[in-house]
Amino acid sequence: MSGGRDGRLGVGVIGAGRVGPVIAAALAGAGHALTGITSGSDDDRVEAILPGLPVLAADEVVRRSELVVIAVPHDELAGLVAGLAEMGAWQPGQLVLHTDPAYGTRVLDPAARLGAIPLAIHPAIVFTGVSSVDLRQLAQSYAAVTAPAPVLPIAQALAVELGCEPVVVAEDDRATYAEAIATATEFSRSIVRQSSELLGRVGVENPGGYLSALVRSSVDQALVEGAGRGGLVGDATIDE
């Protein structure tokens, strides 16, 4: 597919949770045209983020779109891609992008066998579902990018259009990458919850507010120390 003038694409989104609508809003802000989104648990919120965007069945989203963004729970991704392939929905030259941290592009093989171009982009933030917050976080974050070598520049360009700095992660390294993301996310949440409970016991009325500056400065210091050991430094938070 040509993608229209100036590289602009017709973008459809499968998945209307916290991630999909924000990704759609970011791509629309980069100049792409939105074609539709599937229904989710909170269609009113999606309407607020993407007013007037048609709510369609997944196969109709695919039919209308040059770029299909799939933002569904991990356990649903493989079955969704395969099921749409069985329907013959995927189109030659169509870009198919998923946002799951644990998968590279192999999960998109059923679409690729029908001629679609597989891309995996995981923005490293925790999506809140509040578009203003998430779009601001995207503009300060990194994104893990995995794609076949000939189309890797396309995936990198899309990550940049989301507001992220792309970092290439090899197909075989995605599981390790996902483990790192999960460790950072769950450990951070667990520690904050535990500390908040302890402060509450000693009469601190707003333990979350009390810990805010401390936690942020501690994380910043840990990132600086990580950079000294060759780690990656940024203001990114973590996706779930």
JSON list of C-alpha atoms in Angstrom, two decimals, residues 19-218:
[
{"chain": "A", "resi": 19, "resn": "VAL", "atom": "CA", "xyz": [-3.03, 1.76, 25.31]},
{"chain": "A", "resi": 20, "resn": "GLY", "atom": "CA", "xyz": [-4.80, 1.66, 21.95]},
{"chain": "A", "resi": 21, "resn": "PRO", "atom": "CA", "xyz": [-6.68, 4.99, 22.06]},
{"chain": "A", "resi": 22, "resn": "VAL", "atom": "CA", "xyz": [-3.58, 6.88, 23.21]},
{"chain": "A", "resi": 23, "resn": "ILE", "atom": "CA", "xyz": [-1.45, 5.33, 20.45]},
{"chain": "A", "resi": 24, "resn": "ALA", "atom": "CA", "xyz": [-4.17, 6.36, 18.00]},
{"chain": "A", "resi": 25, "resn": "ALA", "atom": "CA", "xyz": [-4.19, 9.91, 19.35]},
{"chain": "A", "resi": 26, "resn": "ALA", "atom": "CA", "xyz": [-0.40, 10.15, 19.06]},
{"chain": "A", "resi": 27, "resn": "LEU", "atom": "CA", "xyz": [-0.42, 8.93, 15.46]},
{"chain": "A", "resi": 28, "resn": "ALA", "atom": "CA", "xyz": [-3.27, 11.27, 14.60]},
{"chain": "A", "resi": 29, "resn": "GLY", "atom": "CA", "xyz": [-1.22, 14.09, 16.08]},
{"chain": "A", "resi": 30, "resn": "ALA", "atom": "CA", "xyz": [1.61, 13.09, 13.74]},
{"chain": "A", "resi": 31, "resn": "GLY", "atom": "CA", "xyz": [-0.70, 13.58, 10.78]},
{"chain": "A", "resi": 32, "resn": "HIS", "atom": "CA", "xyz": [-2.05, 10.09, 10.12]},
{"chain": "A", "resi": 33, "resn": "ALA", "atom": "CA", "xyz": [-5.75, 9.55, 9.41]},
{"chain": "A", "resi": 34, "resn": "LEU", "atom": "CA", "xyz": [-7.66, 7.30, 11.81]},
{"chain": "A", "resi": 35, "resn": "THR", "atom": "CA", "xyz": [-10.02, 4.76, 10.23]},
{"chain": "A", "resi": 36, "resn": "GLY", "atom": "CA", "xyz": [-11.61, 3.07, 13.24]},
{"chain": "A", "resi": 37, "resn": "ILE", "atom": "CA", "xyz": [-11.18, 1.32, 16.57]},
{"chain": "A", "resi": 38, "resn": "THR", "atom": "CA", "xyz": [-12.72, -1.77, 18.13]},
{"chain": "A", "resi": 39, "resn": "SER", "atom": "CA", "xyz": [-15.10, -1.52, 21.06]},
{"chain": "A", "resi": 40, "resn": "GLY", "atom": "CA", "xyz": [-13.76, -1.74, 24.60]},
{"chain": "A", "resi": 41, "resn": "SER", "atom": "CA", "xyz": [-14.93, -1.72, 28.19]},
{"chain": "A", "resi": 42, "resn": "ASP", "atom": "CA", "xyz": [-15.26, 2.07, 28.27]},
{"chain": "A", "resi": 43, "resn": "ASP", "atom": "CA", "xyz": [-16.42, 3.40, 24.91]},
{"chain": "A", "resi": 44, "resn": "ASP", "atom": "CA", "xyz": [-17.28, 6.78, 26.47]},
{"chain": "A", "resi": 45, "resn": "ARG", "atom": "CA", "xyz": [-13.63, 7.29, 27.42]},
{"chain": "A", "resi": 46, "resn": "VAL", "atom": "CA", "xyz": [-12.53, 6.32, 23.91]},
{"chain": "A", "resi": 47, "resn": "GLU", "atom": "CA", "xyz": [-15.03, 8.79, 22.44]},
{"chain": "A", "resi": 48, "resn": "ALA", "atom": "CA", "xyz": [-13.59, 11.51, 24.67]},
{"chain": "A", "resi": 49, "resn": "ILE", "atom": "CA", "xyz": [-10.06, 10.78, 23.46]},
{"chain": "A", "resi": 50, "resn": "LEU", "atom": "CA", "xyz": [-11.00, 10.14, 19.81]},
{"chain": "A", "resi": 51, "resn": "PRO", "atom": "CA", "xyz": [-14.27, 11.96, 19.16]},
{"chain": "A", "resi": 52, "resn": "GLY", "atom": "CA", "xyz": [-16.23, 10.68, 16.19]},
{"chain": "A", "resi": 53, "resn": "LEU", "atom": "CA", "xyz": [-13.93, 7.76, 15.40]},
{"chain": "A", "resi": 54, "resn": "PRO", "atom": "CA", "xyz": [-15.99, 4.82, 14.08]},
{"chain": "A", "resi": 55, "resn": "VAL", "atom": "CA", "xyz": [-16.23, 1.79, 16.38]},
{"chain": "A", "resi": 56, "resn": "LEU", "atom": "CA", "xyz": [-15.84, -1.29, 14.18]},
{"chain": "A", "resi": 57, "resn": "ALA", "atom": "CA", "xyz": [-15.36, -5.03, 14.30]},
{"chain": "A", "resi": 58, "resn": "ALA", "atom": "CA", "xyz": [-11.73, -6.13, 14.18]},
{"chain": "A", "resi": 59, "resn": "ASP", "atom": "CA", "xyz": [-11.93, -7.47, 10.62]},
{"chain": "A", "resi": 60, "resn": "GLU", "atom": "CA", "xyz": [-13.46, -4.20, 9.42]},
{"chain": "A", "resi": 61, "resn": "VAL", "atom": "CA", "xyz": [-10.68, -2.22, 11.09]},
{"chain": "A", "resi": 62, "resn": "VAL", "atom": "CA", "xyz": [-8.20, -4.36, 9.16]},
{"chain": "A", "resi": 63, "resn": "ARG", "atom": "CA", "xyz": [-10.08, -3.96, 5.90]},
{"chain": "A", "resi": 64, "resn": "ARG", "atom": "CA", "xyz": [-10.07, -0.15, 6.13]},
{"chain": "A", "resi": 65, "resn": "SER", "atom": "CA", "xyz": [-6.50, 0.40, 7.31]},
{"chain": "A", "resi": 66, "resn": "GLU", "atom": "CA", "xyz": [-3.00, 0.69, 5.89]},
{"chain": "A", "resi": 67, "resn": "LEU", "atom": "CA", "xyz": [-1.53, 0.45, 9.40]},
{"chain": "A", "resi": 68, "resn": "VAL", "atom": "CA", "xyz": [-3.23, -1.75, 11.98]},
{"chain": "A", "resi": 69, "resn": "VAL", "atom": "CA", "xyz": [-2.20, -1.18, 15.61]},
{"chain": "A", "resi": 70, "resn": "ILE", "atom": "CA", "xyz": [-2.95, -4.13, 17.89]},
{"chain": "A", "resi": 71, "resn": "ALA", "atom": "CA", "xyz": [-3.02, -3.23, 21.59]},
{"chain": "A", "resi": 72, "resn": "VAL", "atom": "CA", "xyz": [-4.66, -6.19, 23.33]},
{"chain": "A", "resi": 73, "resn": "PRO", "atom": "CA", "xyz": [-3.71, -8.24, 26.41]},
{"chain": "A", "resi": 74, "resn": "HIS", "atom": "CA", "xyz": [-0.73, -10.57, 25.98]},
{"chain": "A", "resi": 75, "resn": "ASP", "atom": "CA", "xyz": [-2.77, -13.77, 26.12]},
{"chain": "A", "resi": 76, "resn": "GLU", "atom": "CA", "xyz": [-5.11, -12.58, 23.35]},
{"chain": "A", "resi": 77, "resn": "LEU", "atom": "CA", "xyz": [-2.59, -11.41, 20.78]},
{"chain": "A", "resi": 78, "resn": "ALA", "atom": "CA", "xyz": [-1.57, -14.65, 19.08]},
{"chain": "A", "resi": 79, "resn": "GLY", "atom": "CA", "xyz": [-5.14, -15.94, 18.77]},
{"chain": "A", "resi": 80, "resn": "LEU", "atom": "CA", "xyz": [-6.40, -12.63, 17.41]},
{"chain": "A", "resi": 81, "resn": "VAL", "atom": "CA", "xyz": [-3.74, -12.45, 14.70]},
{"chain": "A", "resi": 82, "resn": "ALA", "atom": "CA", "xyz": [-4.27, -16.08, 13.70]},
{"chain": "A", "resi": 83, "resn": "GLY", "atom": "CA", "xyz": [-8.05, -15.74, 13.71]},
{"chain": "A", "resi": 84, "resn": "LEU", "atom": "CA", "xyz": [-7.96, -12.74, 11.39]},
{"chain": "A", "resi": 85, "resn": "ALA", "atom": "CA", "xyz": [-5.59, -14.66, 9.13]},
{"chain": "A", "resi": 86, "resn": "GLU", "atom": "CA", "xyz": [-8.06, -17.54, 8.94]},
{"chain": "A", "resi": 87, "resn": "MET", "atom": "CA", "xyz": [-10.67, -15.02, 7.81]},
{"chain": "A", "resi": 88, "resn": "GLY", "atom": "CA", "xyz": [-8.28, -13.80, 5.10]},
{"chain": "A", "resi": 89, "resn": "ALA", "atom": "CA", "xyz": [-8.42, -10.31, 6.60]},
{"chain": "A", "resi": 90, "resn": "TRP", "atom": "CA", "xyz": [-4.76, -9.31, 6.34]},
{"chain": "A", "resi": 91, "resn": "GLN", "atom": "CA", "xyz": [-3.72, -7.53, 3.15]},
{"chain": "A", "resi": 92, "resn": "PRO", "atom": "CA", "xyz": [-0.44, -7.53, 1.18]},
{"chain": "A", "resi": 93, "resn": "GLY", "atom": "CA", "xyz": [1.70, -4.50, 2.02]},
{"chain": "A", "resi": 94, "resn": "GLN", "atom": "CA", "xyz": [-0.36, -3.62, 5.08]},
{"chain": "A", "resi": 95, "resn": "LEU", "atom": "CA", "xyz": [1.62, -2.61, 8.18]},
{"chain": "A", "resi": 96, "resn": "VAL", "atom": "CA", "xyz": [0.69, -4.56, 11.33]},
{"chain": "A", "resi": 97, "resn": "LEU", "atom": "CA", "xyz": [2.07, -3.24, 14.61]},
{"chain": "A", "resi": 98, "resn": "HIS", "atom": "CA", "xyz": [1.62, -4.67, 18.10]},
{"chain": "A", "resi": 99, "resn": "THR", "atom": "CA", "xyz": [2.59, -3.08, 21.42]},
{"chain": "A", "resi": 100, "resn": "ASP", "atom": "CA", "xyz": [3.24, -6.14, 23.61]},
{"chain": "A", "resi": 101, "resn": "PRO", "atom": "CA", "xyz": [6.64, -6.10, 25.36]},
{"chain": "A", "resi": 102, "resn": "ALA", "atom": "CA", "xyz": [7.16, -9.87, 25.34]},
{"chain": "A", "resi": 103, "resn": "TYR", "atom": "CA", "xyz": [6.61, -10.57, 21.65]},
{"chain": "A", "resi": 104, "resn": "GLY", "atom": "CA", "xyz": [8.72, -9.65, 18.67]},
{"chain": "A", "resi": 105, "resn": "THR", "atom": "CA", "xyz": [7.31, -10.07, 15.19]},
{"chain": "A", "resi": 106, "resn": "ARG", "atom": "CA", "xyz": [7.01, -13.88, 15.08]},
{"chain": "A", "resi": 107, "resn": "VAL", "atom": "CA", "xyz": [3.58, -13.63, 16.70]},
{"chain": "A", "resi": 108, "resn": "LEU", "atom": "CA", "xyz": [2.52, -11.76, 13.57]},
{"chain": "A", "resi": 109, "resn": "ASP", "atom": "CA", "xyz": [3.61, -14.58, 11.22]},
{"chain": "A", "resi": 110, "resn": "PRO", "atom": "CA", "xyz": [0.01, -15.49, 10.24]},
{"chain": "A", "resi": 111, "resn": "ALA", "atom": "CA", "xyz": [-0.44, -11.93, 8.97]},
{"chain": "A", "resi": 112, "resn": "ALA", "atom": "CA", "xyz": [3.00, -11.88, 7.33]},
{"chain": "A", "resi": 113, "resn": "ARG", "atom": "CA", "xyz": [2.21, -15.07, 5.40]},
{"chain": "A", "resi": 114, "resn": "LEU", "atom": "CA", "xyz": [-0.62, -13.15, 3.76]},
{"chain": "A", "resi": 115, "resn": "GLY", "atom": "CA", "xyz": [1.74, -10.34, 2.79]},
{"chain": "A", "resi": 116, "resn": "ALA", "atom": "CA", "xyz": [1.40, -7.98, 5.75]},
{"chain": "A", "resi": 117, "resn": "ILE", "atom": "CA", "xyz": [4.50, -6.24, 7.15]},
{"chain": "A", "resi": 118, "resn": "PRO", "atom": "CA", "xyz": [5.09, -7.10, 10.84]},
{"chain": "A", "resi": 119, "resn": "LEU", "atom": "CA", "xyz": [6.33, -4.53, 13.38]},
{"chain": "A", "resi": 120, "resn": "ALA", "atom": "CA", "xyz": [6.63, -4.61, 17.19]},
{"chain": "A", "resi": 121, "resn": "ILE", "atom": "CA", "xyz": [6.83, -1.34, 19.13]},
{"chain": "A", "resi": 122, "resn": "HIS", "atom": "CA", "xyz": [6.57, -1.19, 22.91]},
{"chain": "A", "resi": 123, "resn": "PRO", "atom": "CA", "xyz": [6.61, 2.30, 24.46]},
{"chain": "A", "resi": 124, "resn": "ALA", "atom": "CA", "xyz": [8.22, 2.01, 27.88]},
{"chain": "A", "resi": 125, "resn": "ILE", "atom": "CA", "xyz": [5.64, 3.83, 29.97]},
{"chain": "A", "resi": 126, "resn": "VAL", "atom": "CA", "xyz": [2.78, 2.92, 32.24]},
{"chain": "A", "resi": 127, "resn": "PHE", "atom": "CA", "xyz": [-0.34, 3.90, 30.31]},
{"chain": "A", "resi": 128, "resn": "THR", "atom": "CA", "xyz": [-2.92, 5.52, 32.56]},
{"chain": "A", "resi": 129, "resn": "GLY", "atom": "CA", "xyz": [-5.64, 5.88, 29.92]},
{"chain": "A", "resi": 130, "resn": "VAL", "atom": "CA", "xyz": [-5.63, 9.65, 30.44]},
{"chain": "A", "resi": 131, "resn": "SER", "atom": "CA", "xyz": [-4.54, 10.92, 27.05]},
{"chain": "A", "resi": 132, "resn": "SER", "atom": "CA", "xyz": [-2.97, 14.18, 28.22]},
{"chain": "A", "resi": 133, "resn": "VAL", "atom": "CA", "xyz": [-0.82, 12.35, 30.77]},
{"chain": "A", "resi": 134, "resn": "ASP", "atom": "CA", "xyz": [0.12, 9.49, 28.47]},
{"chain": "A", "resi": 135, "resn": "LEU", "atom": "CA", "xyz": [0.95, 11.68, 25.48]},
{"chain": "A", "resi": 136, "resn": "ARG", "atom": "CA", "xyz": [3.24, 13.75, 27.71]},
{"chain": "A", "resi": 137, "resn": "GLN", "atom": "CA", "xyz": [4.93, 10.58, 28.95]},
{"chain": "A", "resi": 138, "resn": "LEU", "atom": "CA", "xyz": [5.36, 9.26, 25.40]},
{"chain": "A", "resi": 139, "resn": "ALA", "atom": "CA", "xyz": [7.23, 12.43, 24.50]},
{"chain": "A", "resi": 140, "resn": "GLN", "atom": "CA", "xyz": [9.77, 11.66, 27.24]},
{"chain": "A", "resi": 141, "resn": "SER", "atom": "CA", "xyz": [10.13, 7.91, 26.72]},
{"chain": "A", "resi": 142, "resn": "TYR", "atom": "CA", "xyz": [11.94, 5.21, 24.84]},
{"chain": "A", "resi": 143, "resn": "ALA", "atom": "CA", "xyz": [10.30, 2.47, 22.78]},
{"chain": "A", "resi": 144, "resn": "ALA", "atom": "CA", "xyz": [11.55, -1.05, 22.11]},
{"chain": "A", "resi": 145, "resn": "VAL", "atom": "CA", "xyz": [11.43, -1.68, 18.36]},
{"chain": "A", "resi": 146, "resn": "THR", "atom": "CA", "xyz": [11.63, -5.06, 16.63]},
{"chain": "A", "resi": 147, "resn": "ALA", "atom": "CA", "xyz": [11.13, -5.63, 12.92]},
{"chain": "A", "resi": 148, "resn": "PRO", "atom": "CA", "xyz": [12.68, -7.45, 9.94]},
{"chain": "A", "resi": 149, "resn": "ALA", "atom": "CA", "xyz": [15.79, -5.57, 8.79]},
{"chain": "A", "resi": 150, "resn": "PRO", "atom": "CA", "xyz": [14.30, -4.22, 5.53]},
{"chain": "A", "resi": 151, "resn": "VAL", "atom": "CA", "xyz": [11.42, -2.52, 7.36]},
{"chain": "A", "resi": 152, "resn": "LEU", "atom": "CA", "xyz": [13.17, -1.62, 10.62]},
{"chain": "A", "resi": 153, "resn": "PRO", "atom": "CA", "xyz": [13.40, 2.05, 9.56]},
{"chain": "A", "resi": 154, "resn": "ILE", "atom": "CA", "xyz": [9.59, 2.11, 9.24]},
{"chain": "A", "resi": 155, "resn": "ALA", "atom": "CA", "xyz": [9.20, 0.84, 12.80]},
{"chain": "A", "resi": 156, "resn": "GLN", "atom": "CA", "xyz": [11.74, 3.35, 14.07]},
{"chain": "A", "resi": 157, "resn": "ALA", "atom": "CA", "xyz": [9.99, 6.20, 12.27]},
{"chain": "A", "resi": 158, "resn": "LEU", "atom": "CA", "xyz": [6.63, 5.22, 13.76]},
{"chain": "A", "resi": 159, "resn": "ALA", "atom": "CA", "xyz": [8.16, 5.13, 17.25]},
{"chain": "A", "resi": 160, "resn": "VAL", "atom": "CA", "xyz": [9.48, 8.65, 16.69]},
{"chain": "A", "resi": 161, "resn": "GLU", "atom": "CA", "xyz": [6.03, 9.76, 15.54]},
{"chain": "A", "resi": 162, "resn": "LEU", "atom": "CA", "xyz": [4.64, 8.44, 18.82]},
{"chain": "A", "resi": 163, "resn": "GLY", "atom": "CA", "xyz": [7.08, 10.79, 20.54]},
{"chain": "A", "resi": 164, "resn": "CYS", "atom": "CA", "xyz": [9.51, 8.08, 21.63]},
{"chain": "A", "resi": 165, "resn": "GLU", "atom": "CA", "xyz": [13.20, 7.47, 21.09]},
{"chain": "A", "resi": 166, "resn": "PRO", "atom": "CA", "xyz": [13.43, 4.04, 19.39]},
{"chain": "A", "resi": 167, "resn": "VAL", "atom": "CA", "xyz": [15.75, 1.37, 20.77]},
{"chain": "A", "resi": 168, "resn": "VAL", "atom": "CA", "xyz": [16.18, -1.78, 18.69]},
{"chain": "A", "resi": 169, "resn": "VAL", "atom": "CA", "xyz": [15.59, -5.04, 20.60]},
{"chain": "A", "resi": 170, "resn": "ALA", "atom": "CA", "xyz": [16.33, -8.28, 18.76]},
{"chain": "A", "resi": 171, "resn": "GLU", "atom": "CA", "xyz": [13.57, -10.84, 18.25]},
{"chain": "A", "resi": 172, "resn": "ASP", "atom": "CA", "xyz": [15.26, -13.40, 20.50]},
{"chain": "A", "resi": 173, "resn": "ASP", "atom": "CA", "xyz": [15.79, -10.82, 23.25]},
{"chain": "A", "resi": 174, "resn": "ARG", "atom": "CA", "xyz": [12.16, -9.78, 23.65]},
{"chain": "A", "resi": 175, "resn": "ALA", "atom": "CA", "xyz": [11.48, -12.25, 26.48]},
{"chain": "A", "resi": 176, "resn": "THR", "atom": "CA", "xyz": [14.40, -10.87, 28.49]},
{"chain": "A", "resi": 177, "resn": "TYR", "atom": "CA", "xyz": [13.28, -7.34, 27.71]},
{"chain": "A", "resi": 178, "resn": "ALA", "atom": "CA", "xyz": [9.76, -8.13, 28.93]},
{"chain": "A", "resi": 179, "resn": "GLU", "atom": "CA", "xyz": [11.17, -9.60, 32.15]},
{"chain": "A", "resi": 180, "resn": "ALA", "atom": "CA", "xyz": [13.10, -6.40, 32.79]},
{"chain": "A", "resi": 181, "resn": "ILE", "atom": "CA", "xyz": [9.97, -4.31, 32.22]},
{"chain": "A", "resi": 182, "resn": "ALA", "atom": "CA", "xyz": [7.85, -6.50, 34.49]},
{"chain": "A", "resi": 183, "resn": "THR", "atom": "CA", "xyz": [10.49, -6.48, 37.23]},
{"chain": "A", "resi": 184, "resn": "ALA", "atom": "CA", "xyz": [10.75, -2.69, 37.25]},
{"chain": "A", "resi": 185, "resn": "THR", "atom": "CA", "xyz": [6.98, -2.25, 37.19]},
{"chain": "A", "resi": 186, "resn": "GLU", "atom": "CA", "xyz": [5.98, -4.74, 39.86]},
{"chain": "A", "resi": 187, "resn": "PHE", "atom": "CA", "xyz": [8.89, -3.97, 42.18]},
{"chain": "A", "resi": 188, "resn": "SER", "atom": "CA", "xyz": [8.16, -0.24, 42.07]},
{"chain": "A", "resi": 189, "resn": "ARG", "atom": "CA", "xyz": [4.47, -0.73, 42.80]},
{"chain": "A", "resi": 190, "resn": "SER", "atom": "CA", "xyz": [5.12, -3.21, 45.59]},
{"chain": "A", "resi": 191, "resn": "ILE", "atom": "CA", "xyz": [7.64, -1.00, 47.36]},
{"chain": "A", "resi": 192, "resn": "VAL", "atom": "CA", "xyz": [5.42, 2.10, 47.18]},
{"chain": "A", "resi": 193, "resn": "ARG", "atom": "CA", "xyz": [2.39, 0.19, 48.47]},
{"chain": "A", "resi": 194, "resn": "GLN", "atom": "CA", "xyz": [4.38, -1.28, 51.36]},
{"chain": "A", "resi": 195, "resn": "SER", "atom": "CA", "xyz": [5.93, 2.06, 52.30]},
{"chain": "A", "resi": 196, "resn": "SER", "atom": "CA", "xyz": [2.55, 3.83, 52.11]},
{"chain": "A", "resi": 197, "resn": "GLU", "atom": "CA", "xyz": [0.99, 1.30, 54.46]},
{"chain": "A", "resi": 198, "resn": "LEU", "atom": "CA", "xyz": [3.80, 1.76, 56.99]},
{"chain": "A", "resi": 199, "resn": "LEU", "atom": "CA", "xyz": [3.53, 5.54, 56.90]},
{"chain": "A", "resi": 200, "resn": "GLY", "atom": "CA", "xyz": [-0.22, 5.29, 57.35]},
{"chain": "A", "resi": 201, "resn": "ARG", "atom": "CA", "xyz": [0.32, 3.27, 60.51]},
{"chain": "A", "resi": 202, "resn": "VAL", "atom": "CA", "xyz": [2.37, 6.06, 62.06]},
{"chain": "A", "resi": 203, "resn": "GLY", "atom": "CA", "xyz": [-0.21, 8.72, 61.26]},
{"chain": "A", "resi": 204, "resn": "VAL", "atom": "CA", "xyz": [1.03, 10.23, 58.01]},
{"chain": "A", "resi": 205, "resn": "GLU", "atom": "CA", "xyz": [-2.20, 11.44, 56.40]},
{"chain": "A", "resi": 206, "resn": "ASN", "atom": "CA", "xyz": [-1.04, 11.55, 52.79]},
{"chain": "A", "resi": 207, "resn": "PRO", "atom": "CA", "xyz": [1.61, 8.84, 52.44]},
{"chain": "A", "resi": 208, "resn": "GLY", "atom": "CA", "xyz": [1.51, 8.95, 48.64]},
{"chain": "A", "resi": 209, "resn": "GLY", "atom": "CA", "xyz": [2.26, 12.65, 48.58]},
{"chain": "A", "resi": 210, "resn": "TYR", "atom": "CA", "xyz": [4.87, 12.26, 51.29]},
{"chain": "A", "resi": 211, "resn": "LEU", "atom": "CA", "xyz": [6.73, 9.61, 49.27]},
{"chain": "A", "resi": 212, "resn": "SER", "atom": "CA", "xyz": [6.43, 11.28, 45.88]},
{"chain": "A", "resi": 213, "resn": "ALA", "atom": "CA", "xyz": [9.61, 13.36, 45.89]},
{"chain": "A", "resi": 214, "resn": "LEU", "atom": "CA", "xyz": [11.56, 10.66, 47.71]},
{"chain": "A", "resi": 215, "resn": "VAL", "atom": "CA", "xyz": [10.61, 7.93, 45.24]},
{"chain": "A", "resi": 216, "resn": "ARG", "atom": "CA", "xyz": [11.24, 10.10, 42.19]},
{"chain": "A", "resi": 217, "resn": "SER", "atom": "CA", "xyz": [14.65, 11.21, 43.41]},
{"chain": "A", "resi": 218, "resn": "SER", "atom": "CA", "xyz": [15.57, 7.64, 44.35]}
]
